[in-house]
mmCIF file of C-alpha atoms in Angstrom:
data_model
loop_
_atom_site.group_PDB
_atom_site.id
_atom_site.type_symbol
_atom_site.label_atom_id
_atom_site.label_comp_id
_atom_site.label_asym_id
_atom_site.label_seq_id
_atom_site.Cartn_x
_atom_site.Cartn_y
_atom_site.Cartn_z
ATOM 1 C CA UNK A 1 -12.485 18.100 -25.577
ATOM 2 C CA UNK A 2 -13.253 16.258 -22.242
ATOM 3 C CA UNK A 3 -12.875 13.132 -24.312
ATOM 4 C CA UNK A 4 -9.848 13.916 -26.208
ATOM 5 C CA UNK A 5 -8.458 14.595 -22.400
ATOM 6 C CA UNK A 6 -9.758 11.535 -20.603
ATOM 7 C CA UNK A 7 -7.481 9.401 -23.953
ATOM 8 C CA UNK A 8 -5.072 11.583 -23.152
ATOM 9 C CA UNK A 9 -4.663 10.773 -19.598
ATOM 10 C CA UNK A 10 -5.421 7.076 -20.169
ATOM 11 C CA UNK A 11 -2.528 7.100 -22.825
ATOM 12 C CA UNK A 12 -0.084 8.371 -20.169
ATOM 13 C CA UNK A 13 -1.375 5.947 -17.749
ATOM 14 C CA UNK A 14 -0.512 3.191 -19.945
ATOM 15 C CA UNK A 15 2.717 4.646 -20.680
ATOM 16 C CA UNK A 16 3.683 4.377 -17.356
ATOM 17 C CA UNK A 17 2.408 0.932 -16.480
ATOM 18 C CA UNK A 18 4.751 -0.418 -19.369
ATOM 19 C CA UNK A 19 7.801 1.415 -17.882
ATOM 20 C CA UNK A 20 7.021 0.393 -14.062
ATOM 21 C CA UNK A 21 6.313 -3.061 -15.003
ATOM 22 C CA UNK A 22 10.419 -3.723 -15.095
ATOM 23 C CA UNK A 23 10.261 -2.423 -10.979
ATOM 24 C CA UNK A 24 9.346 -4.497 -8.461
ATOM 25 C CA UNK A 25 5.931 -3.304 -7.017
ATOM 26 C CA UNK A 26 4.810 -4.595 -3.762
ATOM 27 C CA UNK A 27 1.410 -4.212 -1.496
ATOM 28 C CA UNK A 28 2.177 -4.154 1.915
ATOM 29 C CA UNK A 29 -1.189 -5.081 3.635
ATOM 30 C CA UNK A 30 -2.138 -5.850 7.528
ATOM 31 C CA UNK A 31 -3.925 -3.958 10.220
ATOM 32 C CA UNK A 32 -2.461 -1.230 12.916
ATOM 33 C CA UNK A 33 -0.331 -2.479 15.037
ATOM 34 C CA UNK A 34 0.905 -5.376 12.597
ATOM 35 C CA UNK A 35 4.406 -3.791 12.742
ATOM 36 C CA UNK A 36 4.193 -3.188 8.922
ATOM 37 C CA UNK A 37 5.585 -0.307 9.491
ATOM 38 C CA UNK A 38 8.613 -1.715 10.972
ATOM 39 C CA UNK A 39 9.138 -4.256 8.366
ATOM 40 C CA UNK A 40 9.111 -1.449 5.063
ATOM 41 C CA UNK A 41 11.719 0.324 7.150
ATOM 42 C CA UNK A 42 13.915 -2.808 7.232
ATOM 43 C CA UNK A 43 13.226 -3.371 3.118
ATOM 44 C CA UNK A 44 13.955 0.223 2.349
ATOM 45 C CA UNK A 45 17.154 -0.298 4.027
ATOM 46 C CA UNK A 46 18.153 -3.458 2.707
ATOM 47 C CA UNK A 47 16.405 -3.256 -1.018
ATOM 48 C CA UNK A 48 16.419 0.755 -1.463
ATOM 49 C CA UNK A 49 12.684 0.232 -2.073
ATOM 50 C CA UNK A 50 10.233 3.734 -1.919
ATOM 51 C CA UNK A 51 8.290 3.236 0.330
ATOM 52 C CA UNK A 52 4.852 5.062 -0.934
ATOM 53 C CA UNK A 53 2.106 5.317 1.571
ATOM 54 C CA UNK A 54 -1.540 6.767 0.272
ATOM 55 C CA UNK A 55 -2.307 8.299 3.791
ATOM 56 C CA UNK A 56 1.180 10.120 3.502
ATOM 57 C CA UNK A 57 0.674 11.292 -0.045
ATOM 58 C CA UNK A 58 -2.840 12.827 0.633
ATOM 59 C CA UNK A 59 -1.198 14.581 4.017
ATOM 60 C CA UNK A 60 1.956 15.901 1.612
ATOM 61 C CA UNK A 61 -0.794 17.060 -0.775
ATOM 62 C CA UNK A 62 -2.177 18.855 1.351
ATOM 63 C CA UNK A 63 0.738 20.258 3.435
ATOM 64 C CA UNK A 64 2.057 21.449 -0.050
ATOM 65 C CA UNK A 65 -0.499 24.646 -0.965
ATOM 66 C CA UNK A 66 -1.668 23.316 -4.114
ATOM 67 C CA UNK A 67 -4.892 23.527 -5.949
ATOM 68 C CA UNK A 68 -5.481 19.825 -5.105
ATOM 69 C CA UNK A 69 -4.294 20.178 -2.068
ATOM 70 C CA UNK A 70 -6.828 22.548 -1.192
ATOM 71 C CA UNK A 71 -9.290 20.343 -2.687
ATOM 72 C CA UNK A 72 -8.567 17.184 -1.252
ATOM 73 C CA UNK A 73 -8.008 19.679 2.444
ATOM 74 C CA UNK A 74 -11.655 20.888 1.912
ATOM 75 C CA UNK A 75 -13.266 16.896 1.599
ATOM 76 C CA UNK A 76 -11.487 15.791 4.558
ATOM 77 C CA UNK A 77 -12.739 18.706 6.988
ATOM 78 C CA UNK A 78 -15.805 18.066 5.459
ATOM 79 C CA UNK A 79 -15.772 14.717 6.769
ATOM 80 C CA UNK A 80 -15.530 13.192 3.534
ATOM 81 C CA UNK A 81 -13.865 10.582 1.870
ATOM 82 C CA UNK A 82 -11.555 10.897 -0.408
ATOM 83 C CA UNK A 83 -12.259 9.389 -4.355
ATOM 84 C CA UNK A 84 -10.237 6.254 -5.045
ATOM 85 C CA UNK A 85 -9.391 8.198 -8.461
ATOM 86 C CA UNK A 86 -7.620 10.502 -6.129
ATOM 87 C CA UNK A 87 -5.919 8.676 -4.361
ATOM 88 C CA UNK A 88 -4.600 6.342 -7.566
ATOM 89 C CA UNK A 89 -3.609 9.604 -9.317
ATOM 90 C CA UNK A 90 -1.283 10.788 -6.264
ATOM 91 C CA UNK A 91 0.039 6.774 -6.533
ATOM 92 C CA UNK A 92 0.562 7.108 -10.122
ATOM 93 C CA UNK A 93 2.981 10.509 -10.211
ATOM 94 C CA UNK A 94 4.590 9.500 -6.983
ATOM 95 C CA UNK A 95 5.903 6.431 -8.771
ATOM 96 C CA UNK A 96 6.846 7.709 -12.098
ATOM 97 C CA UNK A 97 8.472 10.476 -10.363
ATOM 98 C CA UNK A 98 10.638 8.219 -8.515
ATOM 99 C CA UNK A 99 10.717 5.371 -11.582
ATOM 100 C CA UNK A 100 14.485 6.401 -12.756
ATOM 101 C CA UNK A 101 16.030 5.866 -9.623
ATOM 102 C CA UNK A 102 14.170 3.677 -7.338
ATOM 103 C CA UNK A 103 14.647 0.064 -7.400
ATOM 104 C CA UNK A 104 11.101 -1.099 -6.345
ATOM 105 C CA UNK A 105 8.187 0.465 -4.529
ATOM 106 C CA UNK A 106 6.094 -0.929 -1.802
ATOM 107 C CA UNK A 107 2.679 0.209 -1.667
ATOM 108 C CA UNK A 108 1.965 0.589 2.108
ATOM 109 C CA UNK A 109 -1.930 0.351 3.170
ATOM 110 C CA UNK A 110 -3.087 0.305 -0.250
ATOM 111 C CA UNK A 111 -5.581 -1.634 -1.492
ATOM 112 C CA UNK A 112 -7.861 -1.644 1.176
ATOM 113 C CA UNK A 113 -11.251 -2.927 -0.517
ATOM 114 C CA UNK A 114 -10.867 -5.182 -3.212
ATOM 115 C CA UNK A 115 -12.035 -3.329 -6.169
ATOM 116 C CA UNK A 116 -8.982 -0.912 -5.438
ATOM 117 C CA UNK A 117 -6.631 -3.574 -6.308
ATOM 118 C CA UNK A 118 -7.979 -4.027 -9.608
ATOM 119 C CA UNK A 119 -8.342 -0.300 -9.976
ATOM 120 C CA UNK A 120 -4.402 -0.223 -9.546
ATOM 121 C CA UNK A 121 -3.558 -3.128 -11.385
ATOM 122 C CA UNK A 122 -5.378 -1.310 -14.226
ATOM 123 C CA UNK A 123 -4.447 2.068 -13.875
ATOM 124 C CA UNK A 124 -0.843 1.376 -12.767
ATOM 125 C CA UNK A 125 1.092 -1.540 -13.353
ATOM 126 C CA UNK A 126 0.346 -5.453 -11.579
ATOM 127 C CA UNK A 127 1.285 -5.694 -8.307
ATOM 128 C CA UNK A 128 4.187 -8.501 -8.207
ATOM 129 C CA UNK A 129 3.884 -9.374 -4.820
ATOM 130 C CA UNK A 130 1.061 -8.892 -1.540
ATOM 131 C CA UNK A 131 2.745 -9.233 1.672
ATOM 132 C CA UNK A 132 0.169 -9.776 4.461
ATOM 133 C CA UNK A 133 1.223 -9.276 8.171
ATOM 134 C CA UNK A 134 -1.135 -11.318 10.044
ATOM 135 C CA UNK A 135 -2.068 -10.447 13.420
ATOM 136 C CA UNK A 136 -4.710 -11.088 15.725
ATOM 137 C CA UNK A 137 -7.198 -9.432 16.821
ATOM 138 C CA UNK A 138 -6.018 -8.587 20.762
ATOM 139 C CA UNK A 139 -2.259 -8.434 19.779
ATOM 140 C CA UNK A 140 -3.220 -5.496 17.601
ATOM 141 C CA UNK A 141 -5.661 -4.200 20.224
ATOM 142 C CA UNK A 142 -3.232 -4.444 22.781
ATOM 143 C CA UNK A 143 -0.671 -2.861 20.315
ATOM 144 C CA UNK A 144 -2.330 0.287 19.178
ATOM 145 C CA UNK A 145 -3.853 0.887 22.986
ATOM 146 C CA UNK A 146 0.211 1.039 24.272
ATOM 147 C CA UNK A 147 0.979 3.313 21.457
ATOM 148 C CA UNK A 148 -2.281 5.491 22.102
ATOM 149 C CA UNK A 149 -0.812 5.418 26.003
ATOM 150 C CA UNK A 150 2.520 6.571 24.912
ATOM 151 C CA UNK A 151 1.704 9.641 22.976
ATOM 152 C CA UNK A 152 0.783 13.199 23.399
ATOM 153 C CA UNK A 153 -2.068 13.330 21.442
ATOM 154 C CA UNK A 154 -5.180 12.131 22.759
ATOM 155 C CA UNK A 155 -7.993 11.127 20.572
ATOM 156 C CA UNK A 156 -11.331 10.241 21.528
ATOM 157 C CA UNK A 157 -11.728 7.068 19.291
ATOM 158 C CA UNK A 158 -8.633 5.297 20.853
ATOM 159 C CA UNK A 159 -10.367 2.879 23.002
ATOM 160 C CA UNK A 160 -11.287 -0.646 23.015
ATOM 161 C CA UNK A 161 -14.858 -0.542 21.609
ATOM 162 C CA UNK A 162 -13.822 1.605 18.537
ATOM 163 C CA UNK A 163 -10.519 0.192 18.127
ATOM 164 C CA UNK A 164 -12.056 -3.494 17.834
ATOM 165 C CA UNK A 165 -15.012 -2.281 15.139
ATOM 166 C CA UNK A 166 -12.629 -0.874 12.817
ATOM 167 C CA UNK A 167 -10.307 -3.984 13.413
ATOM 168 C CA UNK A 168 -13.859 -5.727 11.923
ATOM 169 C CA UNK A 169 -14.165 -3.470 9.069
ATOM 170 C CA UNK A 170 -10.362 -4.093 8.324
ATOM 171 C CA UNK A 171 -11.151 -7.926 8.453
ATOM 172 C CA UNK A 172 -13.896 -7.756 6.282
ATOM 173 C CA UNK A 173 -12.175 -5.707 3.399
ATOM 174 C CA UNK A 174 -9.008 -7.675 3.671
ATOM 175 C CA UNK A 175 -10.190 -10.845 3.510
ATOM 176 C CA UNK A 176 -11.737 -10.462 0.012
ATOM 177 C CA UNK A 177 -8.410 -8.408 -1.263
ATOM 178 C CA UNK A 178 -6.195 -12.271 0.442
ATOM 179 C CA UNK A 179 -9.232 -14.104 -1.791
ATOM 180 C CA UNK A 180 -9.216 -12.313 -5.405
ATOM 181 C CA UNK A 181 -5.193 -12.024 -5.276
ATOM 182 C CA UNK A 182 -4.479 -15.475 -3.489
ATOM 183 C CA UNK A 183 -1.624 -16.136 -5.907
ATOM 184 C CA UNK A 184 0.598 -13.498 -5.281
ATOM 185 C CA UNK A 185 0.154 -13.025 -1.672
ATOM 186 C CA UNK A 186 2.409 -14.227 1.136
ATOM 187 C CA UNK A 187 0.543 -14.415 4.312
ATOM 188 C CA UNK A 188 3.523 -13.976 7.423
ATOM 189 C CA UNK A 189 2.840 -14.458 11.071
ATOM 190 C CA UNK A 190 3.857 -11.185 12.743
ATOM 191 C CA UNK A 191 3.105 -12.069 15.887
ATOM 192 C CA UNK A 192 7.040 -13.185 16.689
ATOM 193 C CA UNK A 193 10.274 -11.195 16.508
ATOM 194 C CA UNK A 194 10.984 -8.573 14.128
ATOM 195 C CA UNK A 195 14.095 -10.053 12.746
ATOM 196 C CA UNK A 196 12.311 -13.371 12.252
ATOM 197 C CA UNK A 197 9.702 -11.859 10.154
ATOM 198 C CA UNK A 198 12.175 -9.985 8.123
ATOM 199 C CA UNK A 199 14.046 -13.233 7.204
ATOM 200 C CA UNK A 200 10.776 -14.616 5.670
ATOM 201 C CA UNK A 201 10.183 -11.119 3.894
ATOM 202 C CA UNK A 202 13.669 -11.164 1.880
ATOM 203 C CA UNK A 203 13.191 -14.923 1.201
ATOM 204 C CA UNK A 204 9.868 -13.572 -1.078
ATOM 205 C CA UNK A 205 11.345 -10.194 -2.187
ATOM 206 C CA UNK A 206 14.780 -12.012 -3.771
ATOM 207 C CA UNK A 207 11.870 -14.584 -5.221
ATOM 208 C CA UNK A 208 10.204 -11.314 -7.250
ATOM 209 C CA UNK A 209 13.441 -10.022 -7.913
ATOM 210 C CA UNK A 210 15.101 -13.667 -9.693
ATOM 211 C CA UNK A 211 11.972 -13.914 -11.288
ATOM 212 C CA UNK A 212 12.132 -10.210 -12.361
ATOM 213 C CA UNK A 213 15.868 -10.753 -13.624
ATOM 214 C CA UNK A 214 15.053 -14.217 -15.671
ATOM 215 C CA UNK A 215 11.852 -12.046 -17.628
ATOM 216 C CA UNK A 216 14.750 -9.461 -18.534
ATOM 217 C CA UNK A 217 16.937 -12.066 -19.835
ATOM 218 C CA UNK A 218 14.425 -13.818 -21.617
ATOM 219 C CA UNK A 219 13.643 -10.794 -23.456
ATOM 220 C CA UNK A 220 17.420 -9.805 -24.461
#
């Protein structure tokens, strides 16, 4: 029976990679205080992109009462991290959910280690597109310190010391993610103005989506 199930699933899986292979899909990678953020604001708006964030997900999960909710709420007060399998599973019916009606997703903070990406590419559908908001090092420092400033909240690991280490661990993940999918990322500079990086963003999006159009010609 467990078998039968796990073909069952990976059936369904497949399924849905066929179908969101016509839809833009779009990895939005770079570290706090990169303004990524700011940029998949300015796509949704423009595009009418979904904007589907795996940090988001697991907190709606969780917020929403349900068994796997409860689950996934009793790992992370345990300290624990959640599965990748999880996490890809939450991606998987948060995009065929929204497959009829959205025009392309962008995958926000997802992959972060390398083997994710292939897990995804797998699992999912082939990402079309990595967009990588470079930053350095002290501009995101500097960055996520003001924001830490500004709010309510205080947390305990929002100083320099921790806030540099994880910037390392970031770095280190990253860097073999820019390595293995080197063809299909776009590497922007987002240290300069908001609007400057956007016009460099919808240069590569209306790139995927010609490209996306010709395939679906060709095919006709």
């Amino acid at each position: 029976m467990k078998k039968e199930a796990e073909e069952k699933l990976k059936a369904e899986e497949l399924r849905r990679a066929r179908a969101a292979a016509d839809i833009p899909i779009i990895w939005i990678l770079g570290g706090p205080g990169c303004g990524k953020g700011t940029q998949c604001a300015k796509i949704v708006e423009k595009y009418g992109f979904t904007h589907l964030s795996s940090g988001d997900l697991l907190r709606n999960e969780v917020a929403s009462g349900s068994d796997k909710g409860r689950q996934l709420q009793a790992v992370m007060a345990s300290g624990g991290l959640v599965s990748n399998d999880e996490v890809l599973s939450l991606l998987n019916d948060a995009i065929a959910r929204a497959k009829g009606s959205s025009k392309g997703f962008l995958i926000d903070g997802y992959p972060r280690q390398k083997n994710q990406g292939v897990e995804f590419e797998a699992r999912i559908a082939p990402a079309d597109l990595a967009l990588y908001f470079e930053c350095s090092e002290d501009t995101m420092v500097q960055r996520i310190m003001a924001r830490a400033a500004a709010s309510s909240v205080k947390r305990d690991d929002d100083n320099e010391k921790t806030i540099r280490a994880r910037l390392l661990t970031f770095k280190q993940n990253t860097n073999a993610i820019l390595e293995l999918y080197e063809p299909k990322t776009l590497t922007i500079n987002a240290e300069r103005d908001v609007d400057d990086i956007f016009l460099e963003v919808v240069q590569a999006i209306d790139c995927v989506l010609k490209k996306k159009q010709q395939n679906a010609a060709a095919q006709c």
